[in-house]
Each structure stands twice: as C-alpha cells, then as structure tokens.
Amino acid sequence: MRTARLSTSASAAALLALALFISACGPDDPATLRAERAAQAEGDLVIGVAWPWEARTVGLYAEGLDMAVEEVNADGGVLGRPIRLVRGDDGESVDGGRLVAQRFADDPDVVAVIGHLNSHVTIPAADIYERGGLLMLTPASTAPELTRRGHRHVFRSVHDDEDVGRQMVDLAADNSWRRVFVVYVRTAYGEGLATAFEGAATDSRVDVVGRAAYGSDGSGLDALVDDIRQTRDARGVDAVFLAGVPPEAGSVIAALRRGGVGAPIFGGDALDTVELVESAGGTAEGVYVASVFHPDDPRPESQAFRQAFEARYGEAPDSWAARGYEAVRVLAQAMEAAGSAAPGAVAAVLRDGGQVRGITGPFGFDDKGDVVGKRLVTAVIRGGAFQYHGTGDMASTRVEVPVHPTSTPAGD
C-alpha cells in the first residue's frame, strides 16, 4: 500500500538494493563505507555541490541551495540528521569536473552530489559518481546522452534538450511562426538543442527553412546574418530559434537586429538569465525563452517559494534559485521515503514511479533518471526584464507516472 511519501514498496526495494550493493563491494571500498555511514542514525548528511562557482556569479543559485538546507534542518533535518553542503568548483572544464567528482567519490561521508552545470563536464563526472556508488542529481545539464549510459545513480531534475525543443516548436506553432531559421553556437549544447528543435519540427506546423552556426567566441556573426537575410528574401523567415548561451548569445541578438533581421527570436532555457539582457545591449526586447521557473507563475507551489525567498533575501527568486532549492528538496524527500540516505536506496526510491513535490508541482523520474511529469514555463523580455508568458503543456510525455504526492509541498 502506498504511503504519503512516495511508497512503502519503494522503501523495501531500496533496502534490498542497499544490501545487495554492500555485499558486492569490499569492506574498505569507498562506496561500501558511504552506504554504511549514510545508513547510520546520526551525524551530518553531506551533499556535494559541483559548480563553476568562480566563473558563474550571475544568478541566485547559491541562495536557493542555502535556503532549502536551512528549511530542512529547521524542520528536524532528514531522518533526524542535518544536511551540510560542501562545494567543489569544476571550472567549467572536463578535467576540473573529474577532479571534483573524484574528490567527492573518495569521501565516504558524501551521500549525494548536486551538479554540474555544463553537460560536457557532467557526463564524464557522472561516470566517476557511478563507479563510486554516489548519487548525482543535476539541475542544469540537458544533454540527452547523460541519462543514456546505463547509470543507476544519475538523475536530472530539469528537462533535456529534446523536451525543450518540443516546447519551443509548440511556441512557434502557437504564434503562427511557420518558417523558422535555426541559429546555434558551435558547441555540443548548441548543436544538440538545434537538432532537437529540428527533430520536433517534423509536422506541417513548423518548417525549418535554414540553419547556421557561430563560434563560442562570438565569431562568424556577419556571415550568419547574411544567411538569414538571404533566406528571408528567398523563402521568408517568420522567426529565429537561438540555441546559445550568454553572453555570446546576446551579441548574436544584437548582430541580428543591427543587420535588419526583425523577426521574433526565441530560444532554450540557457538564455534565461539577466546576462542575456545585459549582453544584448537593449536589443533583447521581445525575445522568448523557455524556463524552469518564473516568480510570477501563479501556481501555489511557485508562489509559496517566492514568498519565502523574498522574506529571506529581499528579492524575487530567479530560475537558478529555483533549481538549487528544488534539488535539495528532492534529495531530502527521497531520503525520507527510503528510510535511508544510502545512495542505492535513494536511487531505488526515485525510480519507483512515485512523485516528489517541486516548486512548480509534482513530478517524478523514469528508469533512466530523466524527469517526467514536470512542466516548463515561457518568459518574454519586456522592459529589460523577464516577464511571465505562460505555462506550456510540456509535461514530459515519455512515461506516465502515477501520482503519489509527498506529505509536504516544497516551500512549506
């Protein structure tokens, strides 16, 4: 029989998985020590946060993390134990990510990791976490490959590029942007999101009339603008889809506007940062972006989070605050449901089909570790700020997850 917190069958399965895992490893193996210490009834529950802390200072990600920890600990912690965060700076590099991942994996007191930001860093780091029996939850990395490597301890609390691509095709169709030109940064992220958008635009609603790339250093913009203008004159361009990352993405928008391209511009959730507005120099007005959260989202969970955040920090939360806050809350709920902080037990609960409460409502995870049942929002830049545009019907359609709500909504 299901309980208010995920499920009792999940707890039983989690404990069995933990027992099998411990028996398969040596007594001095870090993964074994981690599972044993996590299953204890006292001491801090240490969660590593892997992030490019020095390189990425824009946004309220750290504030969201800290607020969630404070709330959980004020409410008695997890299984009676307080959460403690430890930070690791990956420098946005593969080598830096591996070093951080190995440090966390070698520390048997670390029960889970939140991170990383960049998919090209997260994917190799995830291999290390998996070998070390350490659960990883990324609130940012969107490359589909991350959860298609057969790992059992790797989870993603945001939509992948394919989901975002589908939402943005829906947005184009809803606005009657039939002919879309795709612009992307020449990186794994840009190419992946551009391909996902094109793959979703397979019916008669939206036609991709052209595709052009620019360098991650902002190079190649003049040729890109020429390509769009030539396509516009020959076939027509109703809108431009931008798969890029600020600040360079802001330079792209400015170049398009200077070059006489007046078509609407829209893009993925990586654009959802004030850095885009600043780098575009006033030319980002009217740009639409996908987002995981907006403080004006009217849903009760979103408003409860906003009120609590404003009371603590004196300003409205951004999407990065929401990502950090929600990641901590998801792990805390799953540990409570498992009756243990052991990574194998927590992973088994998350994959059981139950749901956790998030800032934008309930959601769960599929067997690969991808989020399901979670909805994205859309924002548009007006007056130099991101204005709430609406909530798309973007609950992931890969898996239907039965609702087993937890006892306490995030933000309470």
mmCIF file of C-alpha atoms in Angstrom:
data_model
loop_
_atom_site.group_PDB
_atom_site.id
_atom_site.type_symbol
_atom_site.label_atom_id
_atom_site.label_comp_id
_atom_site.label_asym_id
_atom_site.label_seq_id
_atom_site.Cartn_x
_atom_site.Cartn_y
_atom_site.Cartn_z
ATOM 1 C CA MET A 1 0.000 0.000 0.000
ATOM 2 C CA ARG A 2 1.315 3.439 -0.932
ATOM 3 C CA THR A 3 2.131 5.932 1.793
ATOM 4 C CA ALA A 4 2.084 9.702 1.658
ATOM 5 C CA ARG A 5 5.804 9.725 0.922
ATOM 6 C CA LEU A 6 6.451 8.003 -2.421
ATOM 7 C CA SER A 7 5.762 4.345 -1.437
ATOM 8 C CA THR A 8 6.424 1.603 1.083
ATOM 9 C CA SER A 9 7.296 -0.811 -1.695
ATOM 10 C CA ALA A 10 9.935 1.658 -2.781
ATOM 11 C CA SER A 11 11.457 1.589 0.700
ATOM 12 C CA ALA A 12 11.579 -2.205 0.702
ATOM 13 C CA ALA A 13 13.146 -2.293 -2.730
ATOM 14 C CA ALA A 14 15.627 0.368 -1.687
ATOM 15 C CA LEU A 15 16.764 -1.584 1.369
ATOM 16 C CA LEU A 16 17.185 -4.733 -0.718
ATOM 17 C CA ALA A 17 19.228 -2.818 -3.261
ATOM 18 C CA LEU A 18 21.388 -1.444 -0.468
ATOM 19 C CA ALA A 19 22.038 -4.903 0.977
ATOM 20 C CA LEU A 20 22.987 -6.337 -2.402
ATOM 21 C CA PHE A 21 25.246 -3.377 -3.115
ATOM 22 C CA ILE A 22 27.153 -3.687 0.149
ATOM 23 C CA SER A 23 27.625 -7.416 -0.297
ATOM 24 C CA ALA A 24 29.131 -6.874 -3.745
ATOM 25 C CA CYS A 25 31.859 -4.492 -2.546
ATOM 26 C CA GLY A 26 34.815 -4.888 -0.264
ATOM 27 C CA PRO A 27 34.651 -3.577 3.306
ATOM 28 C CA ASP A 28 37.169 -0.789 2.599
ATOM 29 C CA ASP A 29 35.642 0.295 -0.699
ATOM 30 C CA PRO A 30 34.529 3.999 -0.577
ATOM 31 C CA ALA A 31 31.123 3.064 -1.941
ATOM 32 C CA THR A 32 30.636 0.476 0.802
ATOM 33 C CA LEU A 33 31.784 2.875 3.509
ATOM 34 C CA ARG A 34 29.488 5.535 2.082
ATOM 35 C CA ALA A 35 26.454 3.237 2.143
ATOM 36 C CA GLU A 36 27.217 2.167 5.703
ATOM 37 C CA ARG A 37 27.743 5.697 7.025
ATOM 38 C CA ALA A 38 24.682 7.001 5.169
ATOM 39 C CA ALA A 39 22.568 4.320 6.828
ATOM 40 C CA GLN A 40 23.616 5.450 10.313
ATOM 41 C CA ALA A 41 21.221 7.329 12.557
ATOM 42 C CA GLU A 42 23.414 10.298 13.452
ATOM 43 C CA GLY A 43 25.887 12.803 12.034
ATOM 44 C CA ASP A 44 25.651 15.288 9.167
ATOM 45 C CA LEU A 45 24.352 14.221 5.776
ATOM 46 C CA VAL A 46 26.967 15.710 3.467
ATOM 47 C CA ILE A 47 25.878 16.740 -0.037
ATOM 48 C CA GLY A 48 28.491 17.920 -2.517
ATOM 49 C CA VAL A 49 27.622 20.782 -4.856
ATOM 50 C CA ALA A 50 29.727 20.732 -8.019
ATOM 51 C CA TRP A 51 29.564 24.005 -9.920
ATOM 52 C CA PRO A 52 31.771 26.599 -11.661
ATOM 53 C CA TRP A 53 31.461 28.904 -8.671
ATOM 54 C CA GLU A 54 34.087 31.457 -9.694
ATOM 55 C CA ALA A 55 33.139 31.593 -13.370
ATOM 56 C CA ARG A 56 29.363 31.820 -12.846
ATOM 57 C CA THR A 57 28.484 34.551 -10.385
ATOM 58 C CA VAL A 58 25.270 35.767 -12.037
ATOM 59 C CA GLY A 59 22.045 34.366 -10.585
ATOM 60 C CA LEU A 60 20.765 33.231 -7.203
ATOM 61 C CA TYR A 61 21.667 29.548 -7.340
ATOM 62 C CA ALA A 62 23.634 29.516 -4.069
ATOM 63 C CA GLU A 63 20.842 31.350 -2.275
ATOM 64 C CA GLY A 64 18.312 28.731 -3.363
ATOM 65 C CA LEU A 65 20.537 25.914 -2.128
ATOM 66 C CA ASP A 66 21.165 27.557 1.219
ATOM 67 C CA MET A 67 17.516 28.367 1.825
ATOM 68 C CA ALA A 68 16.455 24.777 1.201
ATOM 69 C CA VAL A 69 19.083 23.443 3.602
ATOM 70 C CA GLU A 70 18.067 25.926 6.276
ATOM 71 C CA GLU A 71 14.404 24.961 5.955
ATOM 72 C CA VAL A 72 15.067 21.224 6.023
ATOM 73 C CA ASN A 73 17.352 21.492 9.037
ATOM 74 C CA ALA A 74 14.945 23.783 10.893
ATOM 75 C CA ASP A 75 12.290 21.108 10.413
ATOM 76 C CA GLY A 76 14.466 18.440 12.050
ATOM 77 C CA GLY A 77 16.716 17.526 9.134
ATOM 78 C CA VAL A 78 16.430 14.322 7.136
ATOM 79 C CA LEU A 79 15.779 11.214 9.217
ATOM 80 C CA GLY A 80 16.765 13.330 12.205
ATOM 81 C CA ARG A 81 20.134 14.299 10.682
ATOM 82 C CA PRO A 82 21.114 17.789 9.451
ATOM 83 C CA ILE A 83 22.156 18.407 5.844
ATOM 84 C CA ARG A 84 25.513 20.040 5.219
ATOM 85 C CA LEU A 85 26.649 21.267 1.803
ATOM 86 C CA VAL A 86 30.259 21.200 0.614
ATOM 87 C CA ARG A 87 31.262 22.983 -2.572
ATOM 88 C CA GLY A 88 33.560 21.944 -5.376
ATOM 89 C CA ASP A 89 34.497 24.269 -8.253
ATOM 90 C CA ASP A 90 34.793 22.428 -11.578
ATOM 91 C CA GLY A 91 35.965 25.497 -13.504
ATOM 92 C CA GLU A 92 33.623 24.558 -16.388
ATOM 93 C CA SER A 93 36.253 22.111 -17.623
ATOM 94 C CA VAL A 94 36.237 18.336 -18.087
ATOM 95 C CA ASP A 95 39.427 17.922 -16.072
ATOM 96 C CA GLY A 96 38.135 20.183 -13.321
ATOM 97 C CA GLY A 97 34.891 18.257 -13.200
ATOM 98 C CA ARG A 98 36.697 14.934 -12.932
ATOM 99 C CA LEU A 99 38.856 16.223 -10.087
ATOM 100 C CA VAL A 100 35.836 17.445 -8.144
ATOM 101 C CA ALA A 101 33.918 14.245 -8.855
ATOM 102 C CA GLN A 102 36.794 12.069 -7.704
ATOM 103 C CA ARG A 103 37.203 14.081 -4.508
ATOM 104 C CA PHE A 104 33.536 13.646 -3.684
ATOM 105 C CA ALA A 105 33.552 9.960 -4.672
ATOM 106 C CA ASP A 106 36.578 9.287 -2.449
ATOM 107 C CA ASP A 107 34.898 10.865 0.578
ATOM 108 C CA PRO A 108 32.612 8.251 2.197
ATOM 109 C CA ASP A 109 30.776 10.973 4.121
ATOM 110 C CA VAL A 110 29.352 12.450 0.902
ATOM 111 C CA VAL A 111 25.962 10.813 0.244
ATOM 112 C CA ALA A 112 24.918 12.743 -2.875
ATOM 113 C CA VAL A 113 26.091 15.391 -5.336
ATOM 114 C CA ILE A 114 24.116 18.253 -6.889
ATOM 115 C CA GLY A 115 25.676 19.343 -10.180
ATOM 116 C CA HIS A 116 27.256 20.018 -12.559
ATOM 117 C CA LEU A 117 26.239 22.961 -14.794
ATOM 118 C CA ASN A 118 27.667 22.051 -18.204
ATOM 119 C CA SER A 119 26.768 18.766 -19.884
ATOM 120 C CA HIS A 120 30.270 18.292 -21.288
ATOM 121 C CA VAL A 121 31.518 18.367 -17.677
ATOM 122 C CA THR A 122 28.650 16.415 -16.145
ATOM 123 C CA ILE A 123 28.819 13.402 -18.477
ATOM 124 C CA PRO A 124 32.398 12.310 -17.638
ATOM 125 C CA ALA A 125 31.889 13.249 -13.972
ATOM 126 C CA ALA A 126 28.792 11.030 -13.862
ATOM 127 C CA ASP A 127 30.941 8.010 -14.754
ATOM 128 C CA ILE A 128 33.028 8.653 -11.642
ATOM 129 C CA TYR A 129 29.997 9.052 -9.406
ATOM 130 C CA GLU A 130 28.507 5.841 -10.746
ATOM 131 C CA ARG A 131 31.683 3.849 -10.086
ATOM 132 C CA GLY A 132 31.843 5.327 -6.588
ATOM 133 C CA GLY A 133 28.252 4.427 -5.751
ATOM 134 C CA LEU A 134 27.429 8.110 -5.303
ATOM 135 C CA LEU A 135 24.069 9.571 -6.314
ATOM 136 C CA MET A 136 24.195 12.596 -8.611
ATOM 137 C CA LEU A 137 21.300 14.962 -9.378
ATOM 138 C CA THR A 138 21.911 17.690 -11.942
ATOM 139 C CA PRO A 139 19.585 20.698 -12.008
ATOM 140 C CA ALA A 140 21.164 22.114 -15.166
ATOM 141 C CA SER A 141 22.732 19.657 -17.653
ATOM 142 C CA THR A 142 20.359 18.982 -20.551
ATOM 143 C CA ALA A 143 22.263 16.715 -22.964
ATOM 144 C CA PRO A 144 20.156 13.566 -23.580
ATOM 145 C CA GLU A 145 23.326 11.422 -23.566
ATOM 146 C CA LEU A 146 23.751 11.941 -19.813
ATOM 147 C CA THR A 147 20.975 9.536 -18.875
ATOM 148 C CA ARG A 148 21.505 7.071 -21.706
ATOM 149 C CA ARG A 149 24.678 5.449 -20.428
ATOM 150 C CA GLY A 150 23.057 2.825 -18.217
ATOM 151 C CA HIS A 151 23.912 4.529 -14.917
ATOM 152 C CA ARG A 152 21.725 3.766 -11.900
ATOM 153 C CA HIS A 153 22.797 6.650 -9.635
ATOM 154 C CA VAL A 154 22.435 9.546 -12.107
ATOM 155 C CA PHE A 155 19.353 11.813 -12.235
ATOM 156 C CA ARG A 156 18.300 15.026 -13.919
ATOM 157 C CA SER A 157 15.726 17.395 -12.365
ATOM 158 C CA VAL A 158 15.308 19.545 -15.494
ATOM 159 C CA HIS A 159 14.106 18.716 -18.987
ATOM 160 C CA ASP A 160 16.609 17.556 -21.557
ATOM 161 C CA ASP A 161 17.180 19.224 -24.925
ATOM 162 C CA GLU A 162 14.570 17.088 -26.650
ATOM 163 C CA ASP A 163 11.841 18.248 -24.258
ATOM 164 C CA VAL A 164 12.914 21.881 -24.607
ATOM 165 C CA GLY A 165 12.961 21.523 -28.386
ATOM 166 C CA ARG A 166 9.393 20.233 -28.330
ATOM 167 C CA GLN A 167 8.232 23.136 -26.183
ATOM 168 C CA MET A 168 9.790 25.685 -28.476
ATOM 169 C CA VAL A 169 8.225 24.088 -31.542
ATOM 170 C CA ASP A 170 4.880 24.353 -29.727
ATOM 171 C CA LEU A 171 5.583 28.020 -29.001
ATOM 172 C CA ALA A 172 6.369 28.680 -32.675
ATOM 173 C CA ALA A 173 3.202 26.913 -33.794
ATOM 174 C CA ASP A 174 1.059 28.775 -31.264
ATOM 175 C CA ASN A 175 2.395 32.079 -32.633
ATOM 176 C CA SER A 176 1.999 31.013 -36.290
ATOM 177 C CA TRP A 177 5.745 31.159 -36.884
ATOM 178 C CA ARG A 178 5.639 28.634 -39.699
ATOM 179 C CA ARG A 179 9.090 29.327 -41.228
ATOM 180 C CA VAL A 180 11.856 29.205 -38.605
ATOM 181 C CA PHE A 181 15.588 29.759 -39.121
ATOM 182 C CA VAL A 182 17.751 27.914 -36.561
ATOM 183 C CA VAL A 183 20.859 29.626 -35.162
ATOM 184 C CA TYR A 184 23.164 27.766 -32.792
ATOM 185 C CA VAL A 185 26.518 28.068 -31.068
ATOM 186 C CA ARG A 186 29.089 25.610 -32.346
ATOM 187 C CA THR A 187 29.274 23.544 -29.152
ATOM 188 C CA ALA A 188 27.764 20.250 -28.047
ATOM 189 C CA TYR A 189 24.962 22.130 -26.290
ATOM 190 C CA GLY A 190 24.131 24.371 -29.240
ATOM 191 C CA GLU A 191 24.242 21.597 -31.798
ATOM 192 C CA GLY A 192 22.220 19.280 -29.570
ATOM 193 C CA LEU A 193 19.413 21.769 -28.900
ATOM 194 C CA ALA A 194 19.297 22.874 -32.555
ATOM 195 C CA THR A 195 18.993 19.252 -33.671
ATOM 196 C CA ALA A 196 16.317 18.600 -31.044
ATOM 197 C CA PHE A 197 14.289 21.558 -32.318
ATOM 198 C CA GLU A 198 14.577 20.384 -35.909
ATOM 199 C CA GLY A 199 13.627 16.860 -34.876
ATOM 200 C CA ALA A 200 10.499 18.139 -33.150
ATOM 201 C CA ALA A 201 9.516 20.270 -36.140
ATOM 202 C CA THR A 202 8.559 17.265 -38.232
ATOM 203 C CA ASP A 203 4.891 18.007 -38.866
ATOM 204 C CA SER A 204 3.235 20.642 -41.006
ATOM 205 C CA ARG A 205 3.067 23.223 -38.204
ATOM 206 C CA VAL A 206 6.675 24.426 -38.367
ATOM 207 C CA ASP A 207 9.221 24.306 -41.196
ATOM 208 C CA VAL A 208 12.951 24.816 -40.541
ATOM 209 C CA VAL A 209 13.982 26.937 -43.532
ATOM 210 C CA GLY A 210 17.664 27.309 -42.650
ATOM 211 C CA ARG A 211 20.393 26.609 -40.142
ATOM 212 C CA ALA A 212 23.623 28.470 -39.348
ATOM 213 C CA ALA A 213 26.229 28.367 -36.585
ATOM 214 C CA TYR A 214 28.519 30.842 -34.860
ATOM 215 C CA GLY A 215 31.633 30.310 -32.761
ATOM 216 C CA SER A 216 31.587 30.047 -28.988
ATOM 217 C CA ASP A 217 33.711 33.217 -29.001
ATOM 218 C CA GLY A 218 31.012 35.067 -30.954
ATOM 219 C CA SER A 219 32.774 34.748 -34.306
ATOM 220 C CA GLY A 220 31.017 34.297 -37.636
ATOM 221 C CA LEU A 221 28.117 36.665 -36.947
ATOM 222 C CA ASP A 222 28.343 38.655 -40.186
ATOM 223 C CA ALA A 223 28.042 35.514 -42.315
ATOM 224 C CA LEU A 224 25.214 34.257 -40.122
ATOM 225 C CA VAL A 225 23.237 37.477 -40.579
ATOM 226 C CA ASP A 226 23.781 37.304 -44.342
ATOM 227 C CA ASP A 227 22.458 33.719 -44.417
ATOM 228 C CA ILE A 228 19.286 34.703 -42.610
ATOM 229 C CA ARG A 229 18.662 37.723 -44.812
ATOM 230 C CA GLN A 230 19.153 35.696 -47.977
ATOM 231 C CA THR A 231 16.771 33.007 -46.704
ATOM 232 C CA ARG A 232 14.254 35.663 -45.685
ATOM 233 C CA ASP A 233 14.327 37.199 -49.161
ATOM 234 C CA ALA A 234 14.090 33.825 -50.911
ATOM 235 C CA ARG A 235 11.685 31.833 -48.738
ATOM 236 C CA GLY A 236 10.578 34.013 -45.872
ATOM 237 C CA VAL A 237 11.550 33.796 -42.179
ATOM 238 C CA ASP A 238 8.841 34.172 -39.555
ATOM 239 C CA ALA A 239 11.118 33.699 -36.532
ATOM 240 C CA VAL A 240 14.644 32.777 -35.435
ATOM 241 C CA PHE A 241 15.303 29.980 -32.945
ATOM 242 C CA LEU A 242 18.506 30.605 -30.963
ATOM 243 C CA ALA A 243 20.335 27.712 -29.307
ATOM 244 C CA GLY A 244 23.044 29.574 -27.471
ATOM 245 C CA VAL A 245 24.458 30.671 -24.140
ATOM 246 C CA PRO A 246 25.020 34.209 -22.785
ATOM 247 C CA PRO A 247 26.936 36.394 -23.027
ATOM 248 C CA GLU A 248 27.705 35.460 -26.654
ATOM 249 C CA ALA A 249 24.015 34.846 -27.336
ATOM 250 C CA GLY A 250 23.371 38.494 -26.508
ATOM 251 C CA SER A 251 25.904 39.506 -29.158
ATOM 252 C CA VAL A 252 24.079 37.318 -31.666
ATOM 253 C CA ILE A 253 20.772 39.043 -30.935
ATOM 254 C CA ALA A 254 22.394 42.458 -31.257
ATOM 255 C CA ALA A 255 24.012 41.480 -34.579
ATOM 256 C CA LEU A 256 20.688 40.245 -35.962
ATOM 257 C CA ARG A 257 18.933 43.462 -35.048
ATOM 258 C CA ARG A 258 21.742 45.646 -36.427
ATOM 259 C CA GLY A 259 21.661 43.602 -39.632
ATOM 260 C CA GLY A 260 17.995 44.310 -40.192
ATOM 261 C CA VAL A 261 16.607 40.959 -39.063
ATOM 262 C CA GLY A 262 13.426 41.989 -37.278
ATOM 263 C CA ALA A 263 11.790 38.570 -36.955
ATOM 264 C CA PRO A 264 10.872 37.326 -33.457
ATOM 265 C CA ILE A 265 13.673 35.486 -31.637
ATOM 266 C CA PHE A 266 13.119 32.625 -29.191
ATOM 267 C CA GLY A 267 15.382 30.084 -27.527
ATOM 268 C CA GLY A 268 16.095 27.490 -24.853
ATOM 269 C CA ASP A 269 16.400 27.718 -21.090
ATOM 270 C CA ALA A 270 20.114 28.579 -21.173
ATOM 271 C CA LEU A 271 19.027 32.075 -22.245
ATOM 272 C CA ASP A 272 17.019 32.531 -19.057
ATOM 273 C CA THR A 273 19.492 34.799 -17.283
ATOM 274 C CA VAL A 274 19.910 38.554 -16.817
ATOM 275 C CA GLU A 275 23.287 38.104 -18.503
ATOM 276 C CA LEU A 276 21.413 37.798 -21.807
ATOM 277 C CA VAL A 277 19.681 41.143 -21.321
ATOM 278 C CA GLU A 278 22.920 42.848 -20.324
ATOM 279 C CA SER A 279 24.988 41.404 -23.166
ATOM 280 C CA ALA A 280 22.351 42.204 -25.799
ATOM 281 C CA GLY A 281 22.621 45.902 -25.011
ATOM 282 C CA GLY A 282 18.910 46.667 -25.165
ATOM 283 C CA THR A 283 18.205 44.609 -28.290
ATOM 284 C CA ALA A 284 16.685 41.608 -26.477
ATOM 285 C CA GLU A 285 13.214 43.147 -26.163
ATOM 286 C CA GLY A 286 10.565 40.656 -27.230
ATOM 287 C CA VAL A 287 12.836 37.593 -27.034
ATOM 288 C CA TYR A 288 11.056 34.469 -25.732
ATOM 289 C CA VAL A 289 12.871 31.856 -23.643
ATOM 290 C CA ALA A 290 11.999 28.535 -22.061
ATOM 291 C CA SER A 291 12.413 28.458 -18.297
ATOM 292 C CA VAL A 292 12.078 26.038 -15.392
ATOM 293 C CA PHE A 293 10.589 28.737 -13.155
ATOM 294 C CA HIS A 294 9.264 32.275 -13.109
ATOM 295 C CA PRO A 295 8.338 34.147 -9.915
ATOM 296 C CA ASP A 296 5.042 35.269 -11.462
ATOM 297 C CA ASP A 297 3.924 31.714 -12.170
ATOM 298 C CA PRO A 298 0.520 31.629 -10.407
ATOM 299 C CA ARG A 299 0.715 28.020 -9.262
ATOM 300 C CA PRO A 300 0.543 27.735 -5.432
ATOM 301 C CA GLU A 301 3.895 25.945 -5.125
ATOM 302 C CA SER A 302 5.655 28.657 -7.115
ATOM 303 C CA GLN A 303 4.096 31.466 -5.093
ATOM 304 C CA ALA A 304 4.900 29.786 -1.769
ATOM 305 C CA PHE A 305 8.545 29.545 -2.814
ATOM 306 C CA ARG A 306 8.615 33.157 -3.990
ATOM 307 C CA GLN A 307 7.166 34.475 -0.737
ATOM 308 C CA ALA A 308 9.628 32.501 1.381
ATOM 309 C CA PHE A 309 12.573 33.557 -0.782
ATOM 310 C CA GLU A 310 11.635 37.238 -0.726
ATOM 311 C CA ALA A 311 11.209 37.115 3.027
ATOM 312 C CA ARG A 312 14.733 35.734 3.384
ATOM 313 C CA TYR A 313 16.650 37.661 0.706
ATOM 314 C CA GLY A 314 14.550 40.726 -0.058
ATOM 315 C CA GLU A 315 14.249 39.983 -3.773
ATOM 316 C CA ALA A 316 12.338 37.649 -6.042
ATOM 317 C CA PRO A 317 13.963 34.294 -6.891
ATOM 318 C CA ASP A 318 15.185 33.581 -10.390
ATOM 319 C CA SER A 319 15.169 30.224 -12.156
ATOM 320 C CA TRP A 320 18.622 29.378 -10.776
ATOM 321 C CA ALA A 321 17.435 29.880 -7.220
ATOM 322 C CA ALA A 322 14.564 27.518 -8.020
ATOM 323 C CA ARG A 323 16.886 24.877 -9.464
ATOM 324 C CA GLY A 324 19.136 24.839 -6.415
ATOM 325 C CA TYR A 325 16.298 24.899 -3.914
ATOM 326 C CA GLU A 326 14.379 22.141 -5.645
ATOM 327 C CA ALA A 327 17.424 19.863 -5.958
ATOM 328 C CA VAL A 328 17.966 19.877 -2.189
ATOM 329 C CA ARG A 329 14.273 19.303 -1.536
ATOM 330 C CA VAL A 330 14.086 16.376 -3.981
ATOM 331 C CA LEU A 331 17.001 14.606 -2.287
ATOM 332 C CA ALA A 332 15.571 15.225 1.180
ATOM 333 C CA GLN A 333 12.163 13.820 0.222
ATOM 334 C CA ALA A 334 13.682 10.751 -1.422
ATOM 335 C CA MET A 335 15.883 10.009 1.596
ATOM 336 C CA GLU A 336 12.913 10.252 3.911
ATOM 337 C CA ALA A 337 10.904 7.936 1.677
ATOM 338 C CA ALA A 338 13.758 5.412 1.505
ATOM 339 C CA GLY A 339 14.267 5.493 5.261
ATOM 340 C CA SER A 340 17.967 5.818 4.493
ATOM 341 C CA ALA A 341 20.421 8.252 2.923
ATOM 342 C CA ALA A 342 22.383 5.419 1.283
ATOM 343 C CA PRO A 343 22.708 6.317 -2.425
ATOM 344 C CA GLY A 344 21.453 2.963 -3.693
ATOM 345 C CA ALA A 345 18.367 3.153 -1.503
ATOM 346 C CA VAL A 346 17.588 6.719 -2.550
ATOM 347 C CA ALA A 347 18.087 5.899 -6.240
ATOM 348 C CA ALA A 348 15.695 2.947 -5.953
ATOM 349 C CA VAL A 349 13.012 5.201 -4.484
ATOM 350 C CA LEU A 350 13.375 7.836 -7.187
ATOM 351 C CA ARG A 351 12.972 5.199 -9.900
ATOM 352 C CA ASP A 352 9.992 3.528 -8.227
ATOM 353 C CA GLY A 353 7.445 5.714 -10.018
ATOM 354 C CA GLY A 354 6.392 7.866 -7.080
ATOM 355 C CA GLN A 355 6.411 11.628 -7.157
ATOM 356 C CA VAL A 356 8.125 14.368 -5.215
ATOM 357 C CA ARG A 357 6.780 17.845 -4.654
ATOM 358 C CA GLY A 358 8.542 20.575 -6.571
ATOM 359 C CA ILE A 359 8.291 24.324 -6.923
ATOM 360 C CA THR A 360 6.075 24.014 -9.993
ATOM 361 C CA GLY A 361 4.098 20.975 -8.834
ATOM 362 C CA PRO A 362 4.621 17.215 -8.514
ATOM 363 C CA PHE A 363 6.980 15.280 -10.758
ATOM 364 C CA GLY A 364 8.934 12.034 -10.847
ATOM 365 C CA PHE A 365 11.742 10.258 -12.676
ATOM 366 C CA ASP A 366 11.789 7.496 -15.248
ATOM 367 C CA ASP A 367 14.035 4.441 -15.206
ATOM 368 C CA LYS A 368 16.843 6.305 -16.983
ATOM 369 C CA GLY A 369 16.824 9.056 -14.352
ATOM 370 C CA ASP A 370 15.092 11.699 -16.502
ATOM 371 C CA VAL A 371 12.433 13.932 -15.022
ATOM 372 C CA VAL A 372 8.833 13.217 -16.027
ATOM 373 C CA GLY A 373 5.574 14.991 -15.251
ATOM 374 C CA LYS A 374 7.285 18.369 -14.894
ATOM 375 C CA ARG A 375 6.180 21.438 -16.799
ATOM 376 C CA LEU A 376 8.241 24.293 -18.196
ATOM 377 C CA VAL A 377 7.220 27.919 -18.391
ATOM 378 C CA THR A 378 7.900 30.565 -21.031
ATOM 379 C CA ALA A 379 9.142 34.083 -20.359
ATOM 380 C CA VAL A 380 9.478 37.088 -22.653
ATOM 381 C CA ILE A 381 11.811 40.056 -22.213
ATOM 382 C CA ARG A 382 9.878 43.279 -21.729
ATOM 383 C CA GLY A 383 11.314 46.487 -20.349
ATOM 384 C CA GLY A 384 14.659 44.806 -19.814
ATOM 385 C CA ALA A 385 13.214 42.081 -17.560
ATOM 386 C CA PHE A 386 11.811 38.579 -17.966
ATOM 387 C CA GLN A 387 8.030 38.724 -17.880
ATOM 388 C CA TYR A 388 5.936 35.627 -17.283
ATOM 389 C CA HIS A 389 4.378 34.493 -20.562
ATOM 390 C CA GLY A 390 2.670 31.264 -19.606
ATOM 391 C CA THR A 391 2.985 27.605 -18.779
ATOM 392 C CA GLY A 392 3.255 25.341 -21.772
ATOM 393 C CA ASP A 393 1.665 21.917 -21.865
ATOM 394 C CA MET A 394 5.140 20.492 -21.538
ATOM 395 C CA ALA A 395 4.850 17.720 -19.007
ATOM 396 C CA SER A 396 7.197 15.088 -20.388
ATOM 397 C CA THR A 397 5.357 12.509 -22.464
ATOM 398 C CA ARG A 398 7.964 9.753 -22.285
ATOM 399 C CA VAL A 399 6.449 7.998 -19.294
ATOM 400 C CA GLU A 400 3.140 8.277 -17.474
ATOM 401 C CA VAL A 401 3.873 8.449 -13.754
ATOM 402 C CA PRO A 402 1.136 7.703 -11.184
ATOM 403 C CA VAL A 403 0.644 10.409 -8.591
ATOM 404 C CA HIS A 404 1.756 9.574 -5.060
ATOM 405 C CA PRO A 405 2.175 13.021 -3.503
ATOM 406 C CA THR A 406 4.501 13.584 -0.586
ATOM 407 C CA SER A 407 3.240 14.995 2.665
ATOM 408 C CA THR A 408 4.848 18.439 2.472
ATOM 409 C CA PRO A 409 4.929 20.711 -0.596
ATOM 410 C CA ALA A 410 8.230 22.419 -1.329
ATOM 411 C CA GLY A 411 8.261 25.844 0.232
ATOM 412 C CA ASP A 412 6.182 24.954 3.299
#
